[in-house]
Tab-separated table of C-alpha atoms in Angstrom:
chain	number	residue	atom	x	y	z
A	13	MET	CA	65.880	-7.943	169.116
A	14	SER	CA	62.174	-6.769	169.113
A	15	SER	CA	61.517	-8.579	165.744
A	16	ILE	CA	62.925	-11.770	167.153
A	17	ARG	CA	60.541	-11.497	170.140
A	18	GLY	CA	57.634	-10.711	167.848
A	19	ARG	CA	58.144	-13.734	165.853
A	20	ASP	CA	58.545	-15.940	168.896
A	21	THR	CA	55.164	-14.835	169.912
A	22	LEU	CA	53.730	-15.525	166.761
A	23	GLU	CA	55.176	-19.110	166.874
A	24	LEU	CA	53.830	-19.590	170.364
A	25	GLY	CA	50.358	-18.470	169.298
A	26	GLY	CA	50.353	-20.812	166.354
A	27	VAL	CA	50.175	-18.092	163.901
A	28	ILE	CA	53.292	-19.273	162.286
A	29	SER	CA	51.894	-22.756	161.225
A	30	ASP	CA	48.238	-22.255	161.190
A	31	VAL	CA	48.026	-18.946	159.127
A	32	LEU	CA	51.606	-18.019	157.813
A	33	ASP	CA	54.839	-19.537	157.012
A	34	PRO	CA	58.010	-18.150	158.927
A	35	PHE	CA	59.091	-14.921	157.838
A	36	THR	CA	61.392	-11.826	159.042
A	37	ARG	CA	59.430	-8.663	159.860
A	38	SER	CA	60.713	-5.709	157.632
A	39	ILE	CA	58.028	-3.018	158.147
A	40	ASN	CA	56.409	-1.669	161.171
A	41	LEU	CA	52.700	-2.460	161.564
A	42	SER	CA	50.816	-0.956	164.529
A	43	VAL	CA	47.008	-1.841	165.231
A	44	VAL	CA	45.375	0.232	167.963
A	45	TYR	CA	42.001	-0.210	169.574
A	46	ASN	CA	40.727	2.665	171.686
A	47	HIS	CA	44.220	3.990	172.170
A	48	ARG	CA	45.671	0.581	173.127
A	49	GLU	CA	48.202	-0.945	170.916
A	50	VAL	CA	47.837	-4.583	170.305
A	51	ILE	CA	50.900	-6.518	171.222
A	52	ASN	CA	51.072	-10.098	170.057
A	53	GLY	CA	49.251	-12.606	172.296
A	54	THR	CA	47.086	-9.808	173.980
A	55	ASN	CA	43.727	-10.815	175.321
A	56	LEU	CA	40.875	-8.499	174.288
A	57	ARG	CA	37.182	-8.800	175.134
A	58	PRO	CA	34.600	-8.224	172.410
A	59	SER	CA	33.471	-5.043	174.274
A	60	GLN	CA	36.969	-3.643	173.924
A	61	ILE	CA	37.124	-3.949	170.162
A	62	THR	CA	33.713	-2.629	169.098
A	63	ASN	CA	35.341	0.443	167.609
A	64	GLN	CA	37.310	0.473	164.391
A	65	PRO	CA	40.984	-0.088	164.887
A	66	ARG	CA	43.607	2.432	163.839
A	67	VAL	CA	46.207	0.736	161.668
A	68	GLU	CA	49.650	2.336	160.797
A	69	VAL	CA	51.993	0.996	158.226
A	70	GLY	CA	55.597	2.108	158.275
A	71	GLY	CA	58.078	2.464	155.508
A	72	ASN	CA	59.482	5.560	153.576
A	73	ASP	CA	58.989	4.377	149.906
A	74	LEU	CA	55.772	6.145	148.690
A	75	SER	CA	56.007	3.927	145.447
A	76	THR	CA	55.210	0.752	147.557
A	77	PHE	CA	51.869	-0.448	148.378
A	78	TYR	CA	50.713	-3.217	150.791
A	79	THR	CA	47.716	-5.624	151.235
A	80	LEU	CA	46.595	-6.127	154.858
A	81	ILE	CA	44.573	-9.230	155.633
A	82	VAL	CA	42.677	-9.752	158.852
A	83	VAL	CA	41.535	-13.416	159.459
A	84	ASP	CA	40.077	-15.367	162.304
A	85	PRO	CA	41.777	-18.898	161.950
A	86	ASP	CA	39.559	-20.291	164.654
A	87	ALA	CA	36.131	-19.446	163.109
A	88	PRO	CA	34.645	-21.949	162.934
A	89	SER	CA	37.796	-23.958	162.844
A	90	PRO	CA	41.450	-23.837	161.815
A	91	SER	CA	40.714	-25.952	158.848
A	92	ASN	CA	38.149	-23.449	157.832
A	93	PRO	CA	39.336	-19.940	158.768
A	94	ASN	CA	37.211	-16.778	158.248
A	95	LEU	CA	38.260	-13.761	156.411
A	96	ARG	CA	37.358	-10.688	158.317
A	97	GLU	CA	38.741	-7.928	156.322
A	98	LEU	CA	41.130	-7.329	153.445
A	99	VAL	CA	42.390	-4.039	152.258
A	100	THR	CA	44.719	-3.410	149.035
A	101	ASP	CA	46.908	-0.570	147.864
A	102	ILE	CA	47.832	0.584	151.362
A	103	PRO	CA	50.838	3.139	150.826
A	104	ALA	CA	53.931	3.064	152.982
A	105	THR	CA	53.990	5.692	155.941
A	106	THR	CA	50.237	5.862	156.001
A	107	GLY	CA	49.283	8.222	158.845
A	108	GLY	CA	47.053	5.735	160.676
A	109	MET	CA	43.893	4.709	158.713
A	110	LYS	CA	40.795	3.609	160.148
A	111	LEU	CA	39.967	0.085	159.229
A	112	TYR	CA	36.549	-1.537	159.537
A	113	VAL	CA	36.926	-4.864	161.058
A	114	MET	CA	33.787	-6.796	162.002
A	115	SER	CA	34.068	-7.249	165.799
A	116	PRO	CA	34.411	-10.911	166.749
A	117	ARG	CA	31.683	-12.684	168.710
A	118	PRO	CA	33.179	-15.988	169.529
A	119	SER	CA	30.621	-18.347	170.932
A	120	LYS	CA	33.139	-20.926	172.187
A	121	GLY	CA	36.832	-20.892	173.035
A	122	ILE	CA	39.457	-18.462	172.359
A	123	HIS	CA	39.763	-17.044	168.829
A	124	ARG	CA	42.924	-15.441	167.416
A	125	ILE	CA	42.512	-12.329	165.167
A	126	VAL	CA	45.496	-12.155	162.804
A	127	PHE	CA	46.548	-8.994	160.863
A	128	SER	CA	49.128	-9.833	158.266
A	129	LEU	CA	50.774	-7.209	156.008
A	130	PHE	CA	52.102	-8.237	152.299
A	131	ARG	CA	54.118	-6.057	150.041
A	132	GLN	CA	52.434	-5.744	146.707
A	133	LEU	CA	54.175	-6.124	143.283
A	134	GLY	CA	52.447	-2.855	142.277
A	135	ARG	CA	49.356	-0.800	142.689
A	136	GLU	CA	46.122	-2.259	141.629
A	137	THR	CA	47.579	-5.632	141.320
A	138	VAL	CA	45.659	-7.346	144.194
A	139	TYR	CA	41.871	-7.781	144.563
A	140	ALA	CA	39.712	-8.824	147.416
A	141	PRO	CA	37.666	-12.119	147.128
A	142	ASN	CA	34.105	-12.573	146.963
A	143	TRP	CA	34.073	-14.944	149.847
A	144	ARG	CA	34.972	-14.662	153.497
A	145	GLN	CA	34.547	-18.598	154.578
A	146	ASN	CA	37.197	-21.063	154.162
A	147	PHE	CA	39.914	-18.224	153.252
A	148	ASN	CA	43.455	-19.408	152.993
A	149	THR	CA	46.031	-16.622	153.592
A	150	ARG	CA	48.975	-18.690	151.973
A	151	GLN	CA	46.965	-19.479	148.830
A	152	PHE	CA	45.756	-15.869	148.523
A	153	ALA	CA	49.392	-14.629	148.831
A	154	GLU	CA	50.528	-17.145	146.172
A	155	LEU	CA	47.617	-16.253	143.841
A	156	TYR	CA	49.017	-12.651	143.707
A	157	ASN	CA	52.660	-13.310	144.234
A	158	LEU	CA	52.798	-11.446	147.487
A	159	GLY	CA	55.581	-13.735	148.766
A	160	LEU	CA	55.994	-13.884	152.682
A	161	PRO	CA	54.438	-11.361	155.003
A	162	VAL	CA	56.482	-8.308	156.030
A	163	ALA	CA	54.615	-7.822	159.370
A	164	ALA	CA	52.112	-9.662	161.401
A	165	VAL	CA	50.233	-8.849	164.596
A	166	TYR	CA	47.514	-10.847	166.360
A	167	PHE	CA	45.369	-10.794	169.595
A	168	ASN	CA	43.188	-13.501	171.445
A	169	CYS	CA	39.506	-12.814	171.893
A	170	GLN	CA	36.831	-14.897	173.610
A	171	ARG	CA	33.258	-14.627	174.858
A	172	GLU	CA	32.609	-11.805	177.307
A	173	ASN	CA	33.220	-12.958	180.969
A	174	GLY	CA	33.468	-16.649	179.828
A	175	THR	CA	29.659	-17.036	180.581
A	176	GLY	CA	27.077	-18.404	178.367
A	177	ASP	CA	28.997	-21.637	177.386
A	178	VAL	CA	28.741	-23.170	180.949
A	179	LEU	CA	26.614	-20.944	183.070
A	180	ASP	CA	23.474	-18.859	183.206
A	181	PRO	CA	23.742	-15.282	184.531
A	182	PHE	CA	23.892	-15.373	188.343
A	183	THR	CA	24.658	-13.212	191.251
A	184	LYS	CA	27.753	-14.123	193.352
A	185	SER	CA	26.906	-14.596	197.071
A	186	ILE	CA	29.823	-16.460	198.316
A	187	ASN	CA	33.435	-15.943	198.291
A	188	LEU	CA	35.331	-18.604	196.256
A	189	ARG	CA	39.131	-18.339	196.327
A	190	VAL	CA	41.480	-20.747	194.082
A	191	VAL	CA	45.185	-20.563	194.709
A	192	TYR	CA	47.948	-22.421	192.662
A	193	ASN	CA	51.377	-22.039	194.151
A	194	ASN	CA	50.415	-18.923	196.316
A	195	LYS	CA	48.983	-17.250	193.248
A	196	GLU	CA	45.204	-16.383	193.435
A	197	ILE	CA	43.101	-17.012	190.324
A	198	ARG	CA	41.640	-13.938	188.848
A	199	ASN	CA	38.937	-14.419	186.325
A	200	GLY	CA	40.476	-14.537	182.741
A	201	CYS	CA	44.215	-14.688	183.846
A	202	ASP	CA	46.465	-16.773	181.743
A	203	LEU	CA	48.331	-19.834	183.449
A	204	ARG	CA	50.585	-22.216	181.626
A	205	PRO	CA	50.272	-25.955	182.445
A	206	SER	CA	53.534	-25.974	184.372
A	207	MET	CA	52.055	-23.330	186.719
A	208	VAL	CA	49.097	-25.646	187.606
A	209	VAL	CA	50.842	-28.939	188.354
A	210	ASN	CA	50.309	-28.925	192.100
A	211	GLN	CA	46.810	-29.190	193.655
A	212	PRO	CA	45.101	-25.864	194.140
A	213	ARG	CA	43.876	-24.480	197.281
A	214	VAL	CA	40.212	-23.673	197.306
A	215	GLU	CA	38.441	-21.672	199.924
A	216	VAL	CA	34.760	-21.263	200.375
A	217	GLY	CA	33.525	-18.441	202.356
A	218	GLY	CA	30.331	-18.190	204.575
A	219	ASP	CA	29.663	-18.594	208.203
A	220	ASP	CA	26.658	-21.173	208.184
A	221	PHE	CA	28.123	-24.387	209.085
A	222	GLN	CA	24.863	-26.186	208.231
A	223	THR	CA	25.246	-25.282	204.672
A	224	PHE	CA	27.099	-27.380	202.276
A	225	TYR	CA	28.259	-26.833	198.599
A	226	THR	CA	29.205	-28.757	195.480
A	227	LEU	CA	32.187	-27.498	193.510
A	228	VAL	CA	32.287	-28.416	189.661
A	229	MET	CA	35.427	-28.018	187.641
A	230	VAL	CA	35.137	-28.152	183.961
A	231	ASP	CA	36.954	-27.320	180.668
A	232	PRO	CA	34.372	-26.140	178.106
A	233	ASP	CA	36.841	-26.107	175.464
A	234	ALA	CA	38.026	-29.724	175.297
A	235	PRO	CA	39.612	-31.014	173.314
A	236	THR	CA	40.481	-27.719	171.502
A	237	PRO	CA	38.869	-24.417	171.463
A	238	SER	CA	37.986	-24.581	167.617
A	239	ASN	CA	36.613	-28.241	168.109
A	240	PRO	CA	35.158	-28.295	171.667
A	241	CYS	CA	33.241	-31.628	170.659
A	242	HIS	CA	33.453	-32.979	174.316
A	243	LYS	CA	31.428	-29.932	175.459
A	244	ASP	CA	32.046	-29.570	179.086
A	245	TYR	CA	34.995	-31.921	180.144
A	246	LEU	CA	34.596	-32.660	183.877
A	247	HIS	CA	37.867	-32.182	185.536
A	248	TRP	CA	36.797	-32.606	189.313
A	249	LEU	CA	33.691	-32.652	191.333
A	250	VAL	CA	33.679	-32.293	195.025
A	251	THR	CA	30.367	-32.406	197.243
A	252	ASN	CA	29.563	-31.751	200.583
A	253	ILE	CA	31.944	-28.810	201.231
A	254	PRO	CA	30.979	-26.907	204.434
A	255	ALA	CA	31.087	-23.195	204.561
A	256	SER	CA	34.157	-21.303	205.656
A	257	THR	CA	36.591	-24.134	204.560
A	258	GLY	CA	39.793	-24.801	202.541
A	259	VAL	CA	39.606	-27.733	200.379
A	260	THR	CA	41.817	-29.416	197.760
A	261	PHE	CA	35.513	-24.325	190.039
A	262	VAL	CA	31.568	-23.425	189.716
A	263	LEU	CA	30.250	-23.426	193.230
A	264	PHE	CA	26.525	-24.552	193.860
A	265	ARG	CA	24.619	-24.443	197.291
A	266	GLN	CA	23.216	-28.009	198.043
A	267	LEU	CA	19.675	-28.234	199.574
A	268	ARG	CA	21.274	-30.393	202.316
A	269	ARG	CA	23.969	-32.677	203.252
A	270	GLU	CA	23.502	-35.512	201.102
A	271	ILE	CA	25.104	-37.879	198.565
A	272	ILE	CA	25.791	-36.214	195.202
A	273	TYR	CA	26.935	-38.795	192.840
A	274	ALA	CA	29.738	-37.812	190.391
A	275	PRO	CA	28.797	-38.858	186.792
A	276	GLU	CA	30.716	-41.899	185.336
A	277	ASN	CA	31.793	-40.069	182.206
A	278	ARG	CA	33.870	-36.967	182.150
A	279	GLN	CA	33.236	-35.983	178.413
A	280	ASN	CA	30.087	-34.166	177.387
A	281	PHE	CA	29.339	-33.132	181.000
A	282	ASP	CA	26.770	-30.426	181.226
A	283	THR	CA	27.018	-28.138	184.341
A	284	ARG	CA	23.531	-26.917	183.871
A	285	GLU	CA	21.830	-30.336	183.623
A	286	PHE	CA	23.751	-31.537	186.704
A	287	ALA	CA	22.721	-28.561	188.647
A	288	LYS	CA	19.029	-29.337	187.654
A	289	LEU	CA	19.375	-33.118	188.478
A	290	TYR	CA	20.146	-32.113	192.110
A	291	ASN	CA	18.031	-29.005	192.343
A	292	PHE	CA	20.950	-26.749	192.961
A	293	GLY	CA	19.598	-23.540	191.229
A	294	LEU	CA	21.888	-21.025	189.883
A	295	PRO	CA	25.789	-20.989	191.142
A	296	VAL	CA	26.793	-19.045	194.177
A	297	ALA	CA	30.256	-18.310	192.821
A	298	ALA	CA	32.514	-19.183	189.941
A	299	VAL	CA	36.305	-18.639	188.925
A	300	TYR	CA	38.029	-19.400	185.617
A	301	PHE	CA	41.437	-19.115	184.047
A	302	ASN	CA	42.835	-19.550	180.687
A	303	CYS	CA	45.440	-22.355	179.975
A	304	GLN	CA	47.379	-23.169	176.726
A	305	ARG	CA	49.972	-25.791	175.617
A	306	GLU	CA	53.510	-24.793	177.137
A	307	ASN	CA	55.213	-24.168	173.873
A	308	GLY	CA	52.187	-24.709	171.540
A	309	THR	CA	49.130	-23.267	170.194
A	310	GLY	CA	45.663	-22.168	171.098
A	311	GLY	CA	44.194	-21.871	174.483
A	312	ARG	CA	41.545	-23.326	176.888
A	313	ARG	CA	39.530	-21.921	179.667
A	314	ILE	CA	39.346	-23.887	183.175
């Protein structure tokens, strides 16, 4: 039953399709960062994976050897994946080897880091390529007659704190609460599209009723994390929000109550430039969540 669930998560995350063909897991593969085992679809920050992972390969046939391939199919894009590490001649029942894997530093969107294990035909029959860019796992497996993988594990990784792509560093000075269906948004939480169909409730703190705010809601990963060519896609912009109110997700303090004009175009919206236009300065609060296709691939931040 566990292998079926594992396969489902690989399909849900797009690993089956973007990286691998469907397969049946026949060997245990364990990847551990800082005493935390990677479960398919886990979200890990770059700061959590700076140390080398510990990799354990199951099996009881010491004459069998494996090749482990680690790729980032989203760097810089699914059509041009990046090879992070490749290790050959791994014996079965290895007691947990330390594997050097370059820590991902995604600058945009959510990146999947995929560990794929293949059974070799024999020892010293597979050789690492001289290139990392535009690496194709299927073609490499075909080149060395590796067949389908025997195990795979993946996790998601995105830029630390979700900052940098949208905002400059700032100090939060106002409470901002965003609630969907009685569930308050915590930075970095995962929500499915079906969970955010209804309008959110947004509460802005503060006790100065002469202060007004502008709320900007953008998607920095549109149309896809690997190809965010729309830059920040503006979902919503609300102005003249009084302090201590609930209204229907970067929050800026306005200089005064005034007319703030929403831009005509939603694509290529730049939060920094918009804030500069109206002299907002740095934001006073921000909240974000991750959202991915209900039964599809990839993920986006809102």
